[in-house]
Coordinates of N, CA and C in Angstrom, one line a residue:
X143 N 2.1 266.0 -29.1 CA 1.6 267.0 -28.2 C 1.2 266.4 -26.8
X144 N 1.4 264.9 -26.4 CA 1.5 264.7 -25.2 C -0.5 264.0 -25.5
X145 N -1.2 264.4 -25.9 CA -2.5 264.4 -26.3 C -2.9 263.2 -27.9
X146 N -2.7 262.4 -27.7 CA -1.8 261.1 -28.5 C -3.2 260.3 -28.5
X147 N -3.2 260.1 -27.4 CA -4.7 259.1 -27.2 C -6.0 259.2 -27.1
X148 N -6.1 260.8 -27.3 CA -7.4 261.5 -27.7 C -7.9 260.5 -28.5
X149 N -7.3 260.2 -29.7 CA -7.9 259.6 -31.1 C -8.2 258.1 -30.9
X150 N -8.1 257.7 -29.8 CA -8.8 255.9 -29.3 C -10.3 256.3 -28.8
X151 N -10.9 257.6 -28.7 CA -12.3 258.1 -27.8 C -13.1 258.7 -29.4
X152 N -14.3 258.0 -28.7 CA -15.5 257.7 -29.7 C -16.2 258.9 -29.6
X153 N -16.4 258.9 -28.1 CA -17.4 260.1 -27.8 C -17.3 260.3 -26.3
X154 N -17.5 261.5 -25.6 CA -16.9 261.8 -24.2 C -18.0 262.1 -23.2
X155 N -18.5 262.0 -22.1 CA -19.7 262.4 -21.2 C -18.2 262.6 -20.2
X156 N -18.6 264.4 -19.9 CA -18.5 265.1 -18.4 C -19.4 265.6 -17.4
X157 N -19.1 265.5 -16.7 CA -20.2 265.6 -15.6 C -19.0 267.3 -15.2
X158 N -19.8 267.6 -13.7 CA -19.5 268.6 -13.2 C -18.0 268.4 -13.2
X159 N -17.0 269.1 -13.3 CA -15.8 268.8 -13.1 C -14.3 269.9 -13.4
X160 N -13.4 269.2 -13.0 CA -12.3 270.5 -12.6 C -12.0 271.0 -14.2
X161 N -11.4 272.4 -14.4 CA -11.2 273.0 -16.0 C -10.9 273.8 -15.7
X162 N -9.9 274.6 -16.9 CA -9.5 276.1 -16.9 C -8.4 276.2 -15.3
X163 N -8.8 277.1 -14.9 CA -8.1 277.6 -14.0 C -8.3 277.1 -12.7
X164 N -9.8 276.7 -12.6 CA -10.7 276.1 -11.5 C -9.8 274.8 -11.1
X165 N -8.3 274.2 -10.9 CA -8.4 273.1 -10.8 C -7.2 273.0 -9.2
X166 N -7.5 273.0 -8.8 CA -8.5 272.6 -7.7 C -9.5 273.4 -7.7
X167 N -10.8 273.3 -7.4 CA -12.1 274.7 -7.3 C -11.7 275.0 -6.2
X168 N -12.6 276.6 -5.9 CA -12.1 277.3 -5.2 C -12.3 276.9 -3.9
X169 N -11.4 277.3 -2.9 CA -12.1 276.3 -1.5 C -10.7 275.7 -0.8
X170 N -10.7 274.1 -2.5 CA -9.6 273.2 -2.3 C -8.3 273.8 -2.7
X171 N -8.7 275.1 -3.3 CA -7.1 275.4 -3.8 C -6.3 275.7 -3.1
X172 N -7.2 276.1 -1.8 CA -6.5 276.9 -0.4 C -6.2 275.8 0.1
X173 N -6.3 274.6 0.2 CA -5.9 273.6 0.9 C -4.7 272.7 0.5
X174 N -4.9 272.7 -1.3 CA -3.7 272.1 -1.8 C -2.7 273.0 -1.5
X175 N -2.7 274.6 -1.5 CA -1.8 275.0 -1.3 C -0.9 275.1 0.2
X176 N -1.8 275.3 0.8 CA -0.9 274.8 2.3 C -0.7 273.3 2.7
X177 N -1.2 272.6 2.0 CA -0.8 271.1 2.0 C 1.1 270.8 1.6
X178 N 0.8 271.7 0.8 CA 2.7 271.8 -0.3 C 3.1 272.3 0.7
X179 N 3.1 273.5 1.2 CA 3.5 274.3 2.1 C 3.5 273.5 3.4
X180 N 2.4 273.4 4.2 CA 3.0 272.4 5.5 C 1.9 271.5 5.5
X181 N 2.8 269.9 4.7 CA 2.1 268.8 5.0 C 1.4 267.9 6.0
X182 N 2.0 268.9 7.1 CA 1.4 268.2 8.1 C -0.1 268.8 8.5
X183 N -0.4 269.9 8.0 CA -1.8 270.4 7.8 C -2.5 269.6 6.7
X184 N -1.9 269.3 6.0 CA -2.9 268.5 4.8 C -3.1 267.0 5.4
X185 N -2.1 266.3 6.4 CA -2.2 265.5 6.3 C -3.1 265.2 7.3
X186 N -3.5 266.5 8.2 CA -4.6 266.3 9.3 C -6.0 266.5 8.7
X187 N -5.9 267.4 7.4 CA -7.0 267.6 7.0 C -7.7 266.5 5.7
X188 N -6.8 265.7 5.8 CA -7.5 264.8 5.1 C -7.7 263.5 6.0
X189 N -6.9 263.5 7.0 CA -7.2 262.6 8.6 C -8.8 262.9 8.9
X190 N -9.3 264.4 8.8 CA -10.7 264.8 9.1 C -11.7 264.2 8.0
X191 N -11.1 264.1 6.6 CA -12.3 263.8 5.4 C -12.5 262.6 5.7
X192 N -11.4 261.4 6.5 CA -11.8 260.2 6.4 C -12.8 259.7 7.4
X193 N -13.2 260.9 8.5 CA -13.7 260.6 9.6 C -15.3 260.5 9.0
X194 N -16.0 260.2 9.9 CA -17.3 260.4 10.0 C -18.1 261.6 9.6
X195 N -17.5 262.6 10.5 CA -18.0 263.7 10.4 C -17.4 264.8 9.0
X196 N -15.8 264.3 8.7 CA -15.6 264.9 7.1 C -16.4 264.4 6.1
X197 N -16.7 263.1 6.7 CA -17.1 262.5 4.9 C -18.2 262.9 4.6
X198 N -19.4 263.8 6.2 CA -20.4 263.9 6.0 C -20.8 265.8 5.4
X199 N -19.4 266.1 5.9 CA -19.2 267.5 5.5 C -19.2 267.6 3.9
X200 N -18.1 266.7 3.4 CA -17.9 266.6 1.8 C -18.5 266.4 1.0
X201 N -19.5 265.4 1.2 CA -20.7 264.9 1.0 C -21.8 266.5 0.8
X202 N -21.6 266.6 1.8 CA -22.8 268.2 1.6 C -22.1 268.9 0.9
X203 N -20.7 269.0 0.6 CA -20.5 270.1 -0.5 C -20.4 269.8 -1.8
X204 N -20.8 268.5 -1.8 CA -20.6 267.8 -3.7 C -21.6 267.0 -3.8
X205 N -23.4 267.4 -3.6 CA -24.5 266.2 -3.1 C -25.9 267.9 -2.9
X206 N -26.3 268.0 -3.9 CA -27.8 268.4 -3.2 C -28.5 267.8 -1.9
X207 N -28.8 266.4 -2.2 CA -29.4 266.0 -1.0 C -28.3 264.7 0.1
X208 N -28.1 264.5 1.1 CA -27.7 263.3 2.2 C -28.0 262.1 1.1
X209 N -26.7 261.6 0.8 CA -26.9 260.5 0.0 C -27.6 258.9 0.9
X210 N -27.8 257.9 0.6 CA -28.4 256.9 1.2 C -26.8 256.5 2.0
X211 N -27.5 256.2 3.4 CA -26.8 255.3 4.3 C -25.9 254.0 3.4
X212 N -24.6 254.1 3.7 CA -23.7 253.5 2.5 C -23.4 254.0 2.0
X213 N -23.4 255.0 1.0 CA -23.2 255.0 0.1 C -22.0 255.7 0.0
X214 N -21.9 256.6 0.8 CA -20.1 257.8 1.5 C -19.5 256.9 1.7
X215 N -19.9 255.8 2.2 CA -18.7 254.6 2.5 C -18.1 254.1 1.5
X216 N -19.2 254.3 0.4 CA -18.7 253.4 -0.7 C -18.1 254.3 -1.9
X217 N -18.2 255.4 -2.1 CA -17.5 256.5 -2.4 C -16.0 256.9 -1.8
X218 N -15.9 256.5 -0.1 CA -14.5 257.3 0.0 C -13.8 255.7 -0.3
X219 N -14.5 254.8 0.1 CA -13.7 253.6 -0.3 C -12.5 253.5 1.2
X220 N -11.4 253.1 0.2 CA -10.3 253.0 1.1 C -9.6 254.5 1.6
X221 N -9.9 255.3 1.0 CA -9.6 256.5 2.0 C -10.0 256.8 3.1
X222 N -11.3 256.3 3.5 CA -11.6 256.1 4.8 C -11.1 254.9 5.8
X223 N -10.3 254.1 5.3 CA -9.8 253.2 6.0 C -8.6 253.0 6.2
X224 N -7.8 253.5 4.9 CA -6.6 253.4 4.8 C -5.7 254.5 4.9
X225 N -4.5 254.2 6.1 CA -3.4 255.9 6.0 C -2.8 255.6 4.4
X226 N -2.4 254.6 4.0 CA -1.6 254.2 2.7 C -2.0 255.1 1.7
X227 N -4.2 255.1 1.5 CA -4.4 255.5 0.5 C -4.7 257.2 0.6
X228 N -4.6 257.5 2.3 CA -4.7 259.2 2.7 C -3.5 259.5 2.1
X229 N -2.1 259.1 2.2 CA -0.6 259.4 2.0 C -0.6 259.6 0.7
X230 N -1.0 259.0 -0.1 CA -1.4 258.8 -1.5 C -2.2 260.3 -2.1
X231 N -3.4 260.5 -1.5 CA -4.2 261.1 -1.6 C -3.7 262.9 -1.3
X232 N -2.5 263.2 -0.1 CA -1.9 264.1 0.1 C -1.2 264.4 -0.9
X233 N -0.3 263.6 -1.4 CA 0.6 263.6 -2.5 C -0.3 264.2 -4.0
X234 N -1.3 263.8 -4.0 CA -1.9 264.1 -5.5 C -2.7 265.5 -4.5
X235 N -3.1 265.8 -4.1 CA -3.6 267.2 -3.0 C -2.2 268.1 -3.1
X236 N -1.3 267.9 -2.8 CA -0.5 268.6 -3.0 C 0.3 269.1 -4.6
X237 N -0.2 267.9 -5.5 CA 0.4 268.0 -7.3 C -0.4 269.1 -7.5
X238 N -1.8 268.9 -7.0 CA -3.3 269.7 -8.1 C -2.5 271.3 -8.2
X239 N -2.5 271.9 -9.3 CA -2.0 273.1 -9.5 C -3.5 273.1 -11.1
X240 N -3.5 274.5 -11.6 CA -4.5 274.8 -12.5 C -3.5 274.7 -13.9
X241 N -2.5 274.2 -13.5 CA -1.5 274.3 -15.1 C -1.9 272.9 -15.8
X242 N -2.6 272.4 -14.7 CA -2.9 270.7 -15.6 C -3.8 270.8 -16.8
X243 N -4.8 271.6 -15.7 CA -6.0 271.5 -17.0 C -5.9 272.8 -17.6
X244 N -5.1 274.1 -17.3 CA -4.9 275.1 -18.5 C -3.9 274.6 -19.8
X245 N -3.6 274.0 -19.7 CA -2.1 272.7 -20.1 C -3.5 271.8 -21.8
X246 N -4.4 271.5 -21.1 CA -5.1 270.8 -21.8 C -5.9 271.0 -22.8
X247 N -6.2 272.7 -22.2 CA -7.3 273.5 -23.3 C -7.1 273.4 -24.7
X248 N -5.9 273.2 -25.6 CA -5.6 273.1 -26.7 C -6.4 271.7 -27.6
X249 N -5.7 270.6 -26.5 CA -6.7 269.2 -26.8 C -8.3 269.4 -26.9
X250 N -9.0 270.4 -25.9 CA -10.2 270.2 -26.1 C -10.7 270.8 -27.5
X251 N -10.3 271.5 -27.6 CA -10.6 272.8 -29.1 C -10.0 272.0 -29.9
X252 N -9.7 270.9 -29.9 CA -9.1 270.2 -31.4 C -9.9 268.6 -31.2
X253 N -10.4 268.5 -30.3 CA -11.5 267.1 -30.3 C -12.6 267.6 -30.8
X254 N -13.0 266.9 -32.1 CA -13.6 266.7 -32.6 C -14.9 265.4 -32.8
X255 N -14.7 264.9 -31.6 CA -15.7 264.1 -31.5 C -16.5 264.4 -30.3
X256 N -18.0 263.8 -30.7 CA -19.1 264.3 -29.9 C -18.3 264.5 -28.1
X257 N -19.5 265.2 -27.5 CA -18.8 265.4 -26.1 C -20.4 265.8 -25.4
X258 N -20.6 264.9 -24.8 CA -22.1 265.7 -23.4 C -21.3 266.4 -22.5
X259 N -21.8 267.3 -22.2 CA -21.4 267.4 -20.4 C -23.0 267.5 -19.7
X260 N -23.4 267.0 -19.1 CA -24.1 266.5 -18.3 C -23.6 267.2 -17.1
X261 N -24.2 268.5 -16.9 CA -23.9 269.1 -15.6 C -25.2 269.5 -14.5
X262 N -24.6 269.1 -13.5 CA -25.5 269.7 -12.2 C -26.0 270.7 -12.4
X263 N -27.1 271.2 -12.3 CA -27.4 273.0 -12.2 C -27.1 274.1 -11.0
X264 N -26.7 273.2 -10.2 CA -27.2 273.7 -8.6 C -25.8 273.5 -7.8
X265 N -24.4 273.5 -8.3 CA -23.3 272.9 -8.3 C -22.9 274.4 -8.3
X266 N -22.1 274.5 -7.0 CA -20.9 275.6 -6.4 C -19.7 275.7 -6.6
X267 N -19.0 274.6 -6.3 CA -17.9 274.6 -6.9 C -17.6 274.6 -8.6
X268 N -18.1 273.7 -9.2 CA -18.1 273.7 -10.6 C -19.6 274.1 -11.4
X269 N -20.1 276.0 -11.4 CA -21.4 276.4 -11.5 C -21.5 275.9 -13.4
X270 N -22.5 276.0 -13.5 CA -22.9 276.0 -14.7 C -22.4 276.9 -16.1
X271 N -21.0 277.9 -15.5 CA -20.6 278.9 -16.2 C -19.1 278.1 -16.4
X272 N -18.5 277.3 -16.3 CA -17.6 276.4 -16.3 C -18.3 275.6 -17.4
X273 N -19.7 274.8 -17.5 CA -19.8 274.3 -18.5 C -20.1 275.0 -19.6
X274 N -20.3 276.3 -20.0 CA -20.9 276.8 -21.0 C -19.4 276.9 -21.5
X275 N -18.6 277.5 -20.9 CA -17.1 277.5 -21.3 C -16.7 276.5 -21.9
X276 N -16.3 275.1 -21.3 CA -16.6 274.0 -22.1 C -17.2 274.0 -23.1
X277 N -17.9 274.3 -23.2 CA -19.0 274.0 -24.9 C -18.7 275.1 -25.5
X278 N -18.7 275.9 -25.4 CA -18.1 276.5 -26.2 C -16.3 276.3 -27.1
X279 N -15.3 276.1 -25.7 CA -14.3 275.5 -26.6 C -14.3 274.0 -27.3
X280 N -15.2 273.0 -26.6 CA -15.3 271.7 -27.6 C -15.7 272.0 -28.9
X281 N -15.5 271.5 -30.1 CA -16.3 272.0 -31.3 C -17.6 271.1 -31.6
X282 N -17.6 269.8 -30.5 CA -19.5 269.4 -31.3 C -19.6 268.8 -29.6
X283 N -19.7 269.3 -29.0 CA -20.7 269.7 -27.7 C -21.8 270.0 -27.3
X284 N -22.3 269.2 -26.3 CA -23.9 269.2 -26.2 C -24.0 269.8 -24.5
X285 N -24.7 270.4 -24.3 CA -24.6 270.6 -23.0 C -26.0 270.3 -22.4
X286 N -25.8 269.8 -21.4 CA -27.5 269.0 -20.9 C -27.7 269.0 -19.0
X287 N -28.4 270.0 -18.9 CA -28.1 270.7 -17.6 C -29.3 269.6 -17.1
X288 N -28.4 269.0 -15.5 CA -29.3 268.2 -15.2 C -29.8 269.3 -13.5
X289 N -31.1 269.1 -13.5 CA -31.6 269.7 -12.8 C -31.5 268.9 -11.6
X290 N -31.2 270.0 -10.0 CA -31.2 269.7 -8.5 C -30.3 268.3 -8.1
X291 N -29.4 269.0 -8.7 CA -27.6 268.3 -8.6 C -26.6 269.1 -8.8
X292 N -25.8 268.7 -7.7 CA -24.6 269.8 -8.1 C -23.0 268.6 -8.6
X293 N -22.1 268.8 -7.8 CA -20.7 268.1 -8.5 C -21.0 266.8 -8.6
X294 N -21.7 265.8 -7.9 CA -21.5 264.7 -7.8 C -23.1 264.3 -8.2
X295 N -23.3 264.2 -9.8 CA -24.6 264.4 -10.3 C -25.0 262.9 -10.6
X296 N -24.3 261.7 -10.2 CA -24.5 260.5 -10.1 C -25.0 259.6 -9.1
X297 N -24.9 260.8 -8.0 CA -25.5 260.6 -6.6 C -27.1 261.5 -6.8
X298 N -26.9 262.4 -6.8 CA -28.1 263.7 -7.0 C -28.6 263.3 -8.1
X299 N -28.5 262.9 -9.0 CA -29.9 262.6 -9.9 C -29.2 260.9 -11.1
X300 N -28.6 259.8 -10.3 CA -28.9 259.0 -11.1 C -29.1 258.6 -12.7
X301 N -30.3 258.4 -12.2 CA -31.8 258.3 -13.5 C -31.5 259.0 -14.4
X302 N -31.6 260.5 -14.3 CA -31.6 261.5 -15.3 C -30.3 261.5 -16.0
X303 N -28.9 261.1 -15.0 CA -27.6 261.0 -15.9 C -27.5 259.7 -16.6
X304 N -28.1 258.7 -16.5 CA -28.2 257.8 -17.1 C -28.9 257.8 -18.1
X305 N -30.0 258.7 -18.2 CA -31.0 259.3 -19.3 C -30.2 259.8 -20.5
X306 N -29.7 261.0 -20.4 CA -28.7 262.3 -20.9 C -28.0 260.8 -21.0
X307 N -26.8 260.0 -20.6 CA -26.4 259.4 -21.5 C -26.5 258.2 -22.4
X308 N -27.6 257.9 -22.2 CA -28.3 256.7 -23.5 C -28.9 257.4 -24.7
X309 N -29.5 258.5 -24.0 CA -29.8 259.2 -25.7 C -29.0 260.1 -26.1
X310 N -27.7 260.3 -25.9 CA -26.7 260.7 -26.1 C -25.9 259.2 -26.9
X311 N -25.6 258.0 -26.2 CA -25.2 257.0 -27.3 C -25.9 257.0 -28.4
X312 N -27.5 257.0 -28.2 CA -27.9 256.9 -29.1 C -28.4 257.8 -30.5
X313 N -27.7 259.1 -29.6 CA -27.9 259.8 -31.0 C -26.6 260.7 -32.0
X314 N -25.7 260.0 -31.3 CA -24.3 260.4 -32.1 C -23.5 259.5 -32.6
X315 N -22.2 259.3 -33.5 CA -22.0 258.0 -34.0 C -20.7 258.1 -32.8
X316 N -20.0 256.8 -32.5 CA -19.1 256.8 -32.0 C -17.9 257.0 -33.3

């Protein structure tokens, strides 16, 4: 079934993230799609994410609060420095279609091993009604809404995701 290597995973933690039909979330879909259509728009528009002023925009749309000084640097990595890894980055902007992860829904309803999702509550693009969906199709699913975080719940609350997953190792078998 293409889904082969499911059976090497113990136990799974998701954070906010793309599913179902949502993949690109709404917003980016409009972007991957004119990206396919004229790449030379996508390629400006990810020329903008690497800037200063995108990464600060991006940031506010996947970040409850202005992450610490550094830290967007250390997040876009080489996309902010690199055309190599923007060119890269168009190419996979231009693949995202929702057939990936409607494609997948079968695998999740047949995993059978523990699964958190650990979601943002306060999260726009991927709302809290994407993970109930989730848990509902996993069959032993735990859902553990982390409070005043949205997509990027590793920046927005840390502590608390690292909380949700230690007593989560610790209370499921792998």
């Amino acid at each position: 079934t293409g889904h082969a290597g499911l059976g090497r995973i113990g136990r799974l933690v998701l954070t906010n993230c793309d599913s179902y039909e949502h993949f690109p979330p709404k917003g980016f879909d409009r972007i991957a799609a004119i990206s396919r259509k004229v790449p030379v728009f996508g390629k400006a528009f990810l020329g903008f994410l690497s800037s200063k002023p995108g990464r600060k925009l991006f940031m506010k749309s996947v970040t409850v609060r202005t992450p610490a000084p550094g830290v967007a640097d250390r997040v876009f990595g080489a996309f902010a420095t690199s055309k190599a890894a923007r060119a890269d980055a168009l190419r996979t902007t231009q693949s995202l279609d929702p057939s990936v992860t409607l494609d997948a829904v079968d695998a999740l309803r047949t995993f059978d091993r523990p699964v958190l999702l650990a979601w943002g509550d306060t999260d726009q693009l991927f709302p809290m009604a994407h993970a109930e969906r989730l848990q509902a199709d996993f069959p032993d699913a735990t859902l553990r809404p982390i409070a005043d975080a949205a997509t990027y719940v590793m920046l927005d609350q840390p502590d608390e995701l690292a909380r949700a997953i230690d007593e989560f190792i610790a209370t499921t078998a792998s």
